[in-house]
């Protein structure tokens, strides 16, 4: 049985304030074969103080003349009308629409429009009122854990549970909140610690360059993968540089689906159906090095191991040395039991 990984293509704010870009991102996600295309729902004035400055990666990837996080985010809001239009557009492309709400009003709106589950971003993991508000909607929750300690993850999960969310309806994504994340900082095995210590379904939200790490996460047991993508890494904006382009997103999905098949076996070491036919071709049997007469007592020097492997196995060589030949045999003869007295 193949356990299918839930793949979320994170469009986020990579639409750059253009609904045409947002639709093109949906097109790319649908073409790649992901399960969900996800945007971000927020009101800048509720998300960030007007005095808050940009993160270093945001400064690098946006207009350096304006250090305001508020002015950057204000340009990237998605209106309520956009949500309805994008939901319908995604439906026409046979892909599910999702969005992360960054404030309580946004959570209320997403609940109203029928978002199937809530994705909590890393920055809200220590926001108890927000966590409680999300939990009270009584939907399944995916929690990202960038910048968090194991204790903070556990505390956040406990808040959700205390508000009535069953642990089986909580998935926790290991994550690193640096764009792009250095490979040395990924610490992918921490995902397994989350699973062991907190006892929840695990996944991985990736901000590294390339597709290797999310594929490795699936091999380790991630049930959900989230990955940023963009139409063009060179576009201005905070997240483009650490995002996949459409062809890379598609390659990631293909690789993950291949890995799912590769780890779906029964965990027993036996020949597979596809390789059984190759056993005789690839293995060796006991052959004679030279012609021998009936009555000859076989020595080790009389024997050589050659393909095909449909005769007597070389593992039985100790049972062959010292036996007597029943008949005359030519050189390179593949021994069978009836050759021996």
Coordinates of C-alpha atoms in Angstrom, one line a residue:
X1 CA 0.0 0.0 0.0
X2 CA 1.3 3.4 -1.0
X3 CA 0.9 6.2 1.6
X4 CA 0.4 9.3 -0.4
X5 CA 2.1 12.5 0.8
X6 CA 0.0 15.6 0.9
X7 CA 1.9 18.2 -1.2
X8 CA 1.2 21.9 -0.7
X9 CA 2.6 24.3 -3.2
X10 CA 3.1 27.5 -1.3
X11 CA 2.3 30.4 -3.6
X12 CA 2.2 32.7 -0.6
X13 CA 2.8 36.3 -1.6
X14 CA 4.6 35.4 -4.8
X15 CA 1.7 36.9 -6.8
X16 CA 3.2 40.3 -6.1
X17 CA -0.2 41.9 -5.8
X18 CA -1.4 40.7 -9.3
X19 CA -4.4 38.4 -9.7
X20 CA -3.0 37.5 -13.1
X21 CA 0.1 36.2 -11.4
X22 CA -2.0 34.4 -8.8
X23 CA -3.9 32.6 -11.5
X24 CA -0.6 31.7 -13.3
X25 CA 0.7 30.3 -10.1
X26 CA -2.5 28.1 -9.8
X27 CA -1.9 27.0 -13.4
X28 CA 1.7 26.0 -12.5
X29 CA 0.7 24.2 -9.4
X30 CA -2.0 22.2 -11.2
X31 CA 0.4 21.3 -14.0
X32 CA 2.9 20.1 -11.3
X33 CA 0.3 17.8 -9.8
X34 CA 0.3 19.0 -6.2
X35 CA -2.7 18.5 -3.9
X36 CA -3.1 22.1 -2.8
X37 CA -2.1 25.6 -3.9
X38 CA -1.8 27.9 -0.9
X39 CA -1.8 31.6 -0.6
X40 CA -1.7 33.9 2.5
X41 CA -4.6 35.8 4.0
X42 CA -3.9 38.8 6.2
X43 CA -4.6 42.5 6.8
X44 CA -1.2 44.2 7.1
X45 CA -2.5 46.5 9.9
X46 CA -3.5 43.4 12.0
X47 CA -0.3 41.5 11.2
X48 CA 2.5 44.0 11.8
X49 CA 3.3 47.2 13.6
X50 CA 4.0 50.2 11.3
X51 CA 7.3 50.4 13.1
X52 CA 8.4 46.8 12.4
X53 CA 11.4 46.5 10.1
X54 CA 12.0 43.8 7.4
X55 CA 14.0 40.7 8.0
X56 CA 17.4 40.6 6.3
X57 CA 16.2 38.2 3.6
X58 CA 13.3 40.6 2.9
X59 CA 15.6 43.5 2.6
X60 CA 17.8 41.6 0.2
X61 CA 14.9 40.6 -2.0
X62 CA 12.8 43.8 -2.0
X63 CA 13.2 47.5 -2.3
X64 CA 16.0 48.4 0.0
X65 CA 14.9 52.1 0.1
X66 CA 11.9 51.2 2.3
X67 CA 12.7 49.3 5.5
X68 CA 9.0 49.0 6.5
X69 CA 7.6 45.5 6.8
X70 CA 4.1 47.1 6.9
X71 CA 4.4 48.8 3.5
X72 CA 5.8 45.6 1.9
X73 CA 3.0 43.5 3.2
X74 CA 0.2 46.0 2.4
X75 CA 1.0 45.6 -1.3
X76 CA 0.7 41.8 -1.0
X77 CA -2.8 41.5 0.6
X78 CA -5.4 39.4 -1.1
X79 CA -8.9 41.0 -1.1
X80 CA -12.0 39.0 -0.2
X81 CA -13.1 39.2 -3.8
X82 CA -9.8 37.7 -4.9
X83 CA -10.3 34.8 -2.7
X84 CA -13.6 33.9 -4.3
X85 CA -12.2 34.4 -7.8
X86 CA -9.1 32.3 -7.0
X87 CA -11.1 29.5 -5.4
X88 CA -13.3 29.2 -8.5
X89 CA -10.3 29.4 -10.8
X90 CA -8.5 26.6 -8.8
X91 CA -11.6 24.5 -9.0
X92 CA -11.7 24.9 -12.8
X93 CA -8.1 23.6 -12.8
X94 CA -8.9 20.6 -10.6
X95 CA -6.7 21.7 -7.8
X96 CA -7.7 22.6 -4.2
X97 CA -7.3 26.1 -2.9
X98 CA -5.8 26.8 0.5
X99 CA -4.7 29.9 2.4
X100 CA -2.9 30.6 5.7
X101 CA -4.6 33.2 7.9
X102 CA -2.3 35.4 9.9
X103 CA -4.8 37.0 12.2
X104 CA -8.1 36.1 13.8
X105 CA -10.3 38.0 11.4
X106 CA -8.6 36.2 8.5
X107 CA -9.2 32.9 10.2
X108 CA -12.9 33.8 10.5
X109 CA -13.0 34.7 6.8
X110 CA -11.3 31.5 5.7
X111 CA -13.6 29.4 7.9
X112 CA -16.6 31.2 6.3
X113 CA -15.4 30.4 2.7
X114 CA -15.0 26.7 3.6
X115 CA -11.2 26.2 3.9
X116 CA -10.9 22.4 4.6
X117 CA -8.3 22.8 7.3
X118 CA -6.1 25.4 8.9
X119 CA -2.4 25.9 8.3
X120 CA -0.7 27.8 11.2
X121 CA 2.4 29.6 10.1
X122 CA 5.6 29.4 12.2
X123 CA 5.4 33.0 13.4
X124 CA 2.1 32.3 15.3
X125 CA 3.3 29.2 17.2
X126 CA 3.7 31.3 20.4
X127 CA 0.5 33.3 19.8
X128 CA -1.8 31.7 22.3
X129 CA -4.9 33.7 21.6
X130 CA -4.5 33.0 17.9
X131 CA -4.0 29.3 18.5
X132 CA -7.1 29.1 20.6
X133 CA -9.1 31.0 18.0
X134 CA -8.0 28.6 15.3
X135 CA -8.7 25.5 17.5
X136 CA -12.3 26.7 18.2
X137 CA -13.1 26.3 14.6
X138 CA -12.9 22.5 15.2
X139 CA -11.1 21.7 11.9
X140 CA -7.9 19.8 11.4
X141 CA -4.7 21.8 11.8
X142 CA -1.2 21.8 10.3
X143 CA 1.3 23.6 12.5
X144 CA 4.6 24.9 11.2
X145 CA 7.5 25.1 13.7
X146 CA 10.2 27.3 12.2
X147 CA 12.3 29.1 14.9
X148 CA 10.7 26.9 17.6
X149 CA 12.1 24.7 20.4
X150 CA 10.6 21.3 21.0
X151 CA 9.1 22.8 24.2
X152 CA 7.4 25.5 22.3
X153 CA 6.0 23.0 19.8
X154 CA 4.7 20.9 22.6
X155 CA 3.1 23.9 24.3
X156 CA 1.4 25.0 21.1
X157 CA 0.0 21.5 20.5
X158 CA -1.3 21.4 24.1
X159 CA -3.1 24.7 23.5
X160 CA -4.9 23.2 20.5
X161 CA -5.7 20.0 22.4
X162 CA -7.1 21.9 25.4
X163 CA -9.4 23.7 23.0
X164 CA -10.8 20.4 21.8
X165 CA -8.7 19.4 18.8
X166 CA -8.0 15.6 18.8
X167 CA -4.2 15.0 18.5
X168 CA -4.9 12.7 15.5
X169 CA -6.2 15.9 13.7
X170 CA -2.9 17.8 14.3
X171 CA 0.0 17.5 11.9
X172 CA 3.3 19.2 12.8
X173 CA 5.8 20.4 10.1
X174 CA 9.4 20.7 10.9
X175 CA 10.6 24.0 9.4
X176 CA 13.5 26.5 9.3
X177 CA 12.5 30.1 8.9
X178 CA 15.4 31.4 6.9
X179 CA 15.0 32.1 3.2
X180 CA 16.8 30.2 1.8
X181 CA 17.7 27.8 4.6
X182 CA 21.4 26.7 4.6
X183 CA 21.5 22.9 4.2
X184 CA 23.6 22.7 7.4
X185 CA 20.7 24.3 9.3
X186 CA 17.9 22.0 8.1
X187 CA 18.3 19.4 10.9
X188 CA 15.9 17.1 9.2
X189 CA 16.1 14.5 11.9
X190 CA 14.4 16.9 14.3
X191 CA 11.2 16.0 12.4
X192 CA 11.5 12.5 13.9
X193 CA 12.1 13.9 17.4
X194 CA 8.8 15.8 17.0
X195 CA 7.0 12.5 16.1
X196 CA 8.6 10.6 18.9
X197 CA 8.2 13.1 21.7
X198 CA 4.9 14.7 20.8
X199 CA 3.2 11.8 19.1
X200 CA 1.7 13.6 16.1
X201 CA 1.8 13.1 12.3
X202 CA 4.8 14.8 10.9
X203 CA 5.8 16.7 7.8
X204 CA 8.2 19.3 6.5
X205 CA 7.9 22.8 5.3
X206 CA 11.0 23.6 3.2
X207 CA 12.8 26.8 2.4
X208 CA 16.1 25.3 1.1
X209 CA 17.2 25.8 -2.5
X210 CA 16.3 22.8 -4.8
X211 CA 14.2 19.8 -4.2
X212 CA 16.5 17.3 -2.4
X213 CA 15.5 18.0 1.2
X214 CA 11.7 17.6 0.8
X215 CA 12.3 14.3 -1.1
X216 CA 14.6 13.2 1.8
X217 CA 11.9 14.2 4.3
X218 CA 9.4 11.9 2.5
X219 CA 11.8 9.0 2.7
X220 CA 12.1 9.7 6.5
X221 CA 8.4 9.6 7.0
X222 CA 7.0 13.0 6.3
X223 CA 3.3 12.8 5.5
X224 CA 3.0 16.5 4.3
X225 CA 5.4 18.5 2.3
X226 CA 5.0 22.3 1.8
X227 CA 7.3 24.2 -0.6
X228 CA 7.3 27.7 -1.9
X229 CA 7.1 28.2 -5.6
X230 CA 7.2 31.2 -8.0
X231 CA 6.8 32.0 -11.7
X232 CA 10.3 33.4 -11.8
X233 CA 13.0 33.4 -9.0
X234 CA 14.2 36.8 -10.3
X235 CA 11.0 38.6 -9.6
X236 CA 11.1 41.2 -6.8
X237 CA 9.6 40.1 -3.6
X238 CA 10.5 38.6 -0.2
X239 CA 10.1 34.9 -1.1
X240 CA 10.9 34.5 -4.8
X241 CA 14.6 33.8 -4.4
X242 CA 14.0 30.8 -2.1
X243 CA 11.2 29.4 -4.2
X244 CA 11.0 26.7 -6.9
X245 CA 10.2 27.6 -10.5
X246 CA 7.3 25.6 -12.2
X247 CA 9.6 23.0 -13.8
X248 CA 11.3 22.4 -10.5
X249 CA 8.0 22.1 -8.6
X250 CA 6.9 19.4 -11.1
X251 CA 10.2 17.6 -10.8
X252 CA 9.8 17.6 -7.0
X253 CA 6.3 16.1 -7.2
X254 CA 7.4 13.4 -9.6
X255 CA 10.3 12.5 -7.3
X256 CA 8.1 12.4 -4.2
X257 CA 5.6 10.1 -5.9
X258 CA 8.5 7.9 -6.9
X259 CA 9.9 7.8 -3.4
X260 CA 6.4 6.9 -2.0
X261 CA 6.4 3.8 -4.2
X262 CA 10.0 3.0 -3.3
X263 CA 9.2 2.9 0.5
X264 CA 5.8 1.2 0.2
X265 CA 7.1 -2.4 0.4
X266 CA 6.4 -5.0 3.1
X267 CA 9.8 -4.4 4.7
X268 CA 10.7 -8.1 4.2
X269 CA 14.0 -8.8 2.4
X270 CA 12.9 -11.1 -0.5
X271 CA 13.3 -11.0 -4.3
X272 CA 10.8 -8.8 -5.8
X273 CA 8.4 -9.9 -8.6
X274 CA 10.4 -7.9 -11.1
X275 CA 13.8 -9.3 -10.3
X276 CA 13.0 -13.0 -9.9
X277 CA 13.5 -13.6 -13.6
X278 CA 17.1 -12.3 -13.3
X279 CA 18.3 -14.7 -10.6
X280 CA 19.5 -17.4 -13.0
X281 CA 21.0 -14.7 -15.3
X282 CA 23.0 -12.8 -12.7
X283 CA 24.1 -15.6 -10.3
X284 CA 26.5 -18.4 -11.0
X285 CA 26.5 -22.2 -10.9
X286 CA 29.2 -24.8 -10.4
X287 CA 30.9 -25.6 -13.8
X288 CA 33.8 -27.9 -14.8
X289 CA 37.0 -26.2 -15.8
X290 CA 37.9 -29.0 -18.2
X291 CA 36.6 -32.3 -19.5
X292 CA 36.6 -35.2 -17.0
X293 CA 36.0 -38.9 -17.2
X294 CA 33.5 -41.0 -15.3
X295 CA 35.0 -42.2 -12.0
X296 CA 37.0 -39.0 -11.5
X297 CA 36.9 -37.7 -7.9
X298 CA 36.2 -34.0 -8.0
X299 CA 38.8 -31.6 -6.6
X300 CA 38.5 -27.8 -6.1
X301 CA 40.8 -27.3 -9.0
X302 CA 38.3 -29.0 -11.3
X303 CA 35.6 -26.4 -10.7
X304 CA 34.8 -22.9 -11.6
X305 CA 31.8 -20.6 -10.9
X306 CA 30.1 -19.3 -14.0
X307 CA 26.7 -18.0 -15.1
X308 CA 23.9 -19.0 -15.5
X309 CA 22.8 -19.7 -12.0
X310 CA 20.2 -22.3 -12.6
X311 CA 22.5 -25.2 -11.7
X312 CA 24.1 -26.2 -8.4
X313 CA 24.8 -23.1 -6.2
X314 CA 28.4 -22.3 -5.4
X315 CA 27.2 -22.3 -1.8
X316 CA 27.1 -26.1 -2.1
X317 CA 30.7 -26.4 -3.2
X318 CA 31.8 -28.3 -0.1
X319 CA 29.2 -30.9 -0.9
X320 CA 30.6 -31.4 -4.4
X321 CA 34.3 -31.6 -3.8
X322 CA 35.2 -35.3 -3.2
X323 CA 32.2 -36.6 -5.1
X324 CA 32.7 -39.1 -8.0
X325 CA 31.5 -38.4 -11.5
X326 CA 29.0 -40.9 -12.9
X327 CA 29.6 -40.1 -16.6
X328 CA 32.2 -38.5 -18.9
X329 CA 31.7 -34.7 -19.0
X330 CA 33.0 -32.0 -21.3
X331 CA 34.7 -28.8 -20.3
X332 CA 32.6 -25.9 -19.1
X333 CA 29.8 -28.4 -18.2
X334 CA 27.3 -27.1 -15.7
X335 CA 27.0 -29.7 -13.0
X336 CA 23.7 -31.2 -12.0
X337 CA 23.0 -33.8 -9.3
X338 CA 22.6 -36.7 -11.8
X339 CA 26.3 -36.2 -12.9
X340 CA 27.4 -37.5 -9.5
X341 CA 27.6 -40.9 -7.9

